[in-house]
């Protein structure tokens, strides 16, 4: 814990990536899909489009400062918000100033340019709110508590494990609520502070498959199983988040500040495409609490979950392996 000799905000800055595009050698740009970045993982994968020769990437950013940042009696002035990209391997440090979206608001947005030649792997991205305090300029008022990872090579936006998996015998578990699902291979629990997947060790072969390090068809089937689990996870956490919204006096829903808010910001662009996430949240909330539209939205929710789980890719690899096995058996 750091101790500062001046007053600061006591909560961190929330950072979101809102868009990513690549500049190619011929000067054209490739606008990447939302699957190129993950708010839950806080990671960006610049290799997802398969361009081996991209020149630079423009990353769209949105940052929300904690309450009190622009209070009239705040002990700081000249408030600025900076996005800083740091690469420990190449010692390159790039910064970009963000712009206040609305007067008296707490949301700031802008872009950061990532040059391919400046980075070798996974630089980190953080946001700092700075101001003049006690006559000293450039003092940090607040910052993100967890940096984003900008992976210049990977085709998958992950920073670690994609799923938090816990193994348990559902029939004999000390968690009595699991016993009601004794015939299920896995269950998603969204009631905890961090959502978890419980895998049923009573189902023969599931744990062995998940823990296997084999290659060939076995590995493809394992990846397909994980993709199915991930689809269930994304679907469950979306419903958990959308069903537990706080509502302002006027009836407008409020984005949660924990993992639920990050999940909603991640999936809403695919659930209600073409609108800002704030409007998408209002539309989904109206459909869930209104008389119509919620059932029809389930297809979009499932689609968003499938995309986040990369289930199509996993299925394609299994089919390809089966076709190869059939060809080899025929010769």
PDB file of N, CA and C in Angstrom, residues 161-196:
ATOM      1  N   UNK A 161      -5.825 -17.922 -17.280  1.00  0.00           N
ATOM      2  CA  UNK A 161      -6.838 -18.950 -17.447  1.00  0.00           C
ATOM      3  C   UNK A 161      -8.154 -18.326 -17.905  1.00  0.00           C
ATOM      4  N   UNK A 162      -8.805 -18.969 -18.864  1.00  0.00           N
ATOM      5  CA  UNK A 162     -10.077 -18.461 -19.360  1.00  0.00           C
ATOM      6  C   UNK A 162     -11.233 -18.792 -18.425  1.00  0.00           C
ATOM      7  N   UNK A 163     -11.130 -19.925 -17.738  1.00  0.00           N
ATOM      8  CA  UNK A 163     -12.192 -20.337 -16.849  1.00  0.00           C
ATOM      9  C   UNK A 163     -11.627 -20.649 -15.463  1.00  0.00           C
ATOM     10  N   UNK A 164     -12.332 -20.229 -14.442  1.00  0.00           N
ATOM     11  CA  UNK A 164     -11.975 -20.644 -13.086  1.00  0.00           C
ATOM     12  C   UNK A 164     -12.758 -21.912 -12.782  1.00  0.00           C
ATOM     13  N   UNK A 165     -12.074 -23.033 -12.777  1.00  0.00           N
ATOM     14  CA  UNK A 165     -12.725 -24.338 -12.671  1.00  0.00           C
ATOM     15  C   UNK A 165     -12.446 -24.949 -11.301  1.00  0.00           C
ATOM     16  N   UNK A 166     -13.499 -25.438 -10.662  1.00  0.00           N
ATOM     17  CA  UNK A 166     -13.365 -26.170  -9.409  1.00  0.00           C
ATOM     18  C   UNK A 166     -13.956 -27.560  -9.593  1.00  0.00           C
ATOM     19  N   UNK A 167     -13.248 -28.563  -9.126  1.00  0.00           N
ATOM     20  CA  UNK A 167     -13.703 -29.944  -9.248  1.00  0.00           C
ATOM     21  C   UNK A 167     -14.388 -30.370  -7.953  1.00  0.00           C
ATOM     22  N   UNK A 168     -15.482 -31.087  -8.093  1.00  0.00           N
ATOM     23  CA  UNK A 168     -16.212 -31.538  -6.903  1.00  0.00           C
ATOM     24  C   UNK A 168     -17.088 -32.729  -7.252  1.00  0.00           C
ATOM     25  N   UNK A 169     -17.251 -33.625  -6.290  1.00  0.00           N
ATOM     26  CA  UNK A 169     -18.239 -34.696  -6.411  1.00  0.00           C
ATOM     27  C   UNK A 169     -19.586 -34.110  -6.011  1.00  0.00           C
ATOM     28  N   UNK A 170     -20.464 -33.963  -6.989  1.00  0.00           N
ATOM     29  CA  UNK A 170     -21.739 -33.319  -6.703  1.00  0.00           C
ATOM     30  C   UNK A 170     -22.564 -34.124  -5.693  1.00  0.00           C
ATOM     31  N   UNK A 171     -22.450 -35.455  -5.734  1.00  0.00           N
ATOM     32  CA  UNK A 171     -23.239 -36.292  -4.829  1.00  0.00           C
ATOM     33  C   UNK A 171     -22.758 -36.183  -3.386  1.00  0.00           C
ATOM     34  N   UNK A 172     -21.428 -36.022  -3.214  1.00  0.00           N
ATOM     35  CA  UNK A 172     -20.857 -36.044  -1.865  1.00  0.00           C
ATOM     36  C   UNK A 172     -20.300 -34.689  -1.422  1.00  0.00           C
ATOM     37  N   UNK A 173     -20.571 -33.669  -2.182  1.00  0.00           N
ATOM     38  CA  UNK A 173     -19.994 -32.357  -1.887  1.00  0.00           C
ATOM     39  C   UNK A 173     -20.535 -31.778  -0.583  1.00  0.00           C
ATOM     40  N   UNK A 174     -19.642 -31.067   0.128  1.00  0.00           N
ATOM     41  CA  UNK A 174     -20.076 -30.357   1.336  1.00  0.00           C
ATOM     42  C   UNK A 174     -20.986 -29.185   0.969  1.00  0.00           C
ATOM     43  N   UNK A 175     -20.914 -28.752  -0.287  1.00  0.00           N
ATOM     44  CA  UNK A 175     -21.845 -27.728  -0.773  1.00  0.00           C
ATOM     45  C   UNK A 175     -23.161 -28.441  -1.110  1.00  0.00           C
ATOM     46  N   UNK A 176     -24.092 -28.415  -0.210  1.00  0.00           N
ATOM     47  CA  UNK A 176     -25.314 -29.202  -0.354  1.00  0.00           C
ATOM     48  C   UNK A 176     -26.099 -28.826  -1.612  1.00  0.00           C
ATOM     49  N   UNK A 177     -26.002 -27.578  -2.040  1.00  0.00           N
ATOM     50  CA  UNK A 177     -26.779 -27.166  -3.209  1.00  0.00           C
ATOM     51  C   UNK A 177     -26.331 -27.890  -4.477  1.00  0.00           C
ATOM     52  N   UNK A 178     -25.062 -28.399  -4.507  1.00  0.00           N
ATOM     53  CA  UNK A 178     -24.587 -29.126  -5.676  1.00  0.00           C
ATOM     54  C   UNK A 178     -25.258 -30.496  -5.813  1.00  0.00           C
ATOM     55  N   UNK A 179     -25.722 -31.059  -4.715  1.00  0.00           N
ATOM     56  CA  UNK A 179     -26.302 -32.396  -4.749  1.00  0.00           C
ATOM     57  C   UNK A 179     -27.558 -32.461  -5.615  1.00  0.00           C
ATOM     58  N   UNK A 180     -28.228 -31.360  -5.778  1.00  0.00           N
ATOM     59  CA  UNK A 180     -29.425 -31.334  -6.624  1.00  0.00           C
ATOM     60  C   UNK A 180     -29.085 -31.456  -8.109  1.00  0.00           C
ATOM     61  N   UNK A 181     -27.801 -31.290  -8.443  1.00  0.00           N
ATOM     62  CA  UNK A 181     -27.379 -31.348  -9.846  1.00  0.00           C
ATOM     63  C   UNK A 181     -26.440 -32.529 -10.078  1.00  0.00           C
ATOM     64  N   UNK A 182     -26.698 -33.631  -9.396  1.00  0.00           N
ATOM     65  CA  UNK A 182     -25.785 -34.776  -9.411  1.00  0.00           C
ATOM     66  C   UNK A 182     -25.582 -35.376 -10.792  1.00  0.00           C
ATOM     67  N   UNK A 183     -26.541 -35.201 -11.715  1.00  0.00           N
ATOM     68  CA  UNK A 183     -26.393 -35.786 -13.040  1.00  0.00           C
ATOM     69  C   UNK A 183     -25.865 -34.800 -14.072  1.00  0.00           C
ATOM     70  N   UNK A 184     -25.477 -33.606 -13.649  1.00  0.00           N
ATOM     71  CA  UNK A 184     -24.953 -32.594 -14.575  1.00  0.00           C
ATOM     72  C   UNK A 184     -23.423 -32.680 -14.643  1.00  0.00           C
ATOM     73  N   UNK A 185     -22.822 -32.541 -15.829  1.00  0.00           N
ATOM     74  CA  UNK A 185     -21.354 -32.609 -15.925  1.00  0.00           C
ATOM     75  C   UNK A 185     -20.678 -31.387 -15.321  1.00  0.00           C
ATOM     76  N   UNK A 186     -21.342 -30.235 -15.360  1.00  0.00           N
ATOM     77  CA  UNK A 186     -20.801 -29.027 -14.734  1.00  0.00           C
ATOM     78  C   UNK A 186     -21.933 -28.047 -14.445  1.00  0.00           C
ATOM     79  N   UNK A 187     -21.665 -27.125 -13.524  1.00  0.00           N
ATOM     80  CA  UNK A 187     -22.635 -26.103 -13.127  1.00  0.00           C
ATOM     81  C   UNK A 187     -21.892 -24.775 -12.981  1.00  0.00           C
ATOM     82  N   UNK A 188     -22.532 -23.701 -13.425  1.00  0.00           N
ATOM     83  CA  UNK A 188     -21.962 -22.362 -13.298  1.00  0.00           C
ATOM     84  C   UNK A 188     -22.603 -21.667 -12.099  1.00  0.00           C
ATOM     85  N   UNK A 189     -21.774 -21.175 -11.188  1.00  0.00           N
ATOM     86  CA  UNK A 189     -22.251 -20.470  -9.998  1.00  0.00           C
ATOM     87  C   UNK A 189     -21.922 -18.992 -10.148  1.00  0.00           C
ATOM     88  N   UNK A 190     -22.950 -18.161 -10.309  1.00  0.00           N
ATOM     89  CA  UNK A 190     -22.740 -16.718 -10.463  1.00  0.00           C
ATOM     90  C   UNK A 190     -23.063 -15.953  -9.187  1.00  0.00           C
ATOM     91  N   UNK A 191     -23.339 -16.656  -8.098  1.00  0.00           N
ATOM     92  CA  UNK A 191     -23.726 -15.985  -6.864  1.00  0.00           C
ATOM     93  C   UNK A 191     -22.528 -15.510  -6.052  1.00  0.00           C
ATOM     94  N   UNK A 192     -21.354 -16.060  -6.323  1.00  0.00           N
ATOM     95  CA  UNK A 192     -20.166 -15.687  -5.560  1.00  0.00           C
ATOM     96  C   UNK A 192     -19.596 -14.364  -6.054  1.00  0.00           C
ATOM     97  N   UNK A 193     -18.605 -13.847  -5.320  1.00  0.00           N
ATOM     98  CA  UNK A 193     -17.966 -12.589  -5.718  1.00  0.00           C
ATOM     99  C   UNK A 193     -17.318 -12.724  -7.087  1.00  0.00           C
ATOM    100  N   UNK A 194     -16.748 -13.898  -7.365  1.00  0.00           N
ATOM    101  CA  UNK A 194     -16.198 -14.214  -8.679  1.00  0.00           C
ATOM    102  C   UNK A 194     -16.919 -15.449  -9.190  1.00  0.00           C
ATOM    103  N   UNK A 195     -17.507 -15.423 -10.398  1.00  0.00           N
ATOM    104  CA  UNK A 195     -18.235 -16.584 -10.899  1.00  0.00           C
ATOM    105  C   UNK A 195     -17.320 -17.790 -11.074  1.00  0.00           C
ATOM    106  N   UNK A 196     -17.844 -18.982 -10.809  1.00  0.00           N
ATOM    107  CA  UNK A 196     -17.047 -20.201 -10.859  1.00  0.00           C
ATOM    108  C   UNK A 196     -17.777 -21.280 -11.644  1.00  0.00           C
TER     109      UNK A 196
END
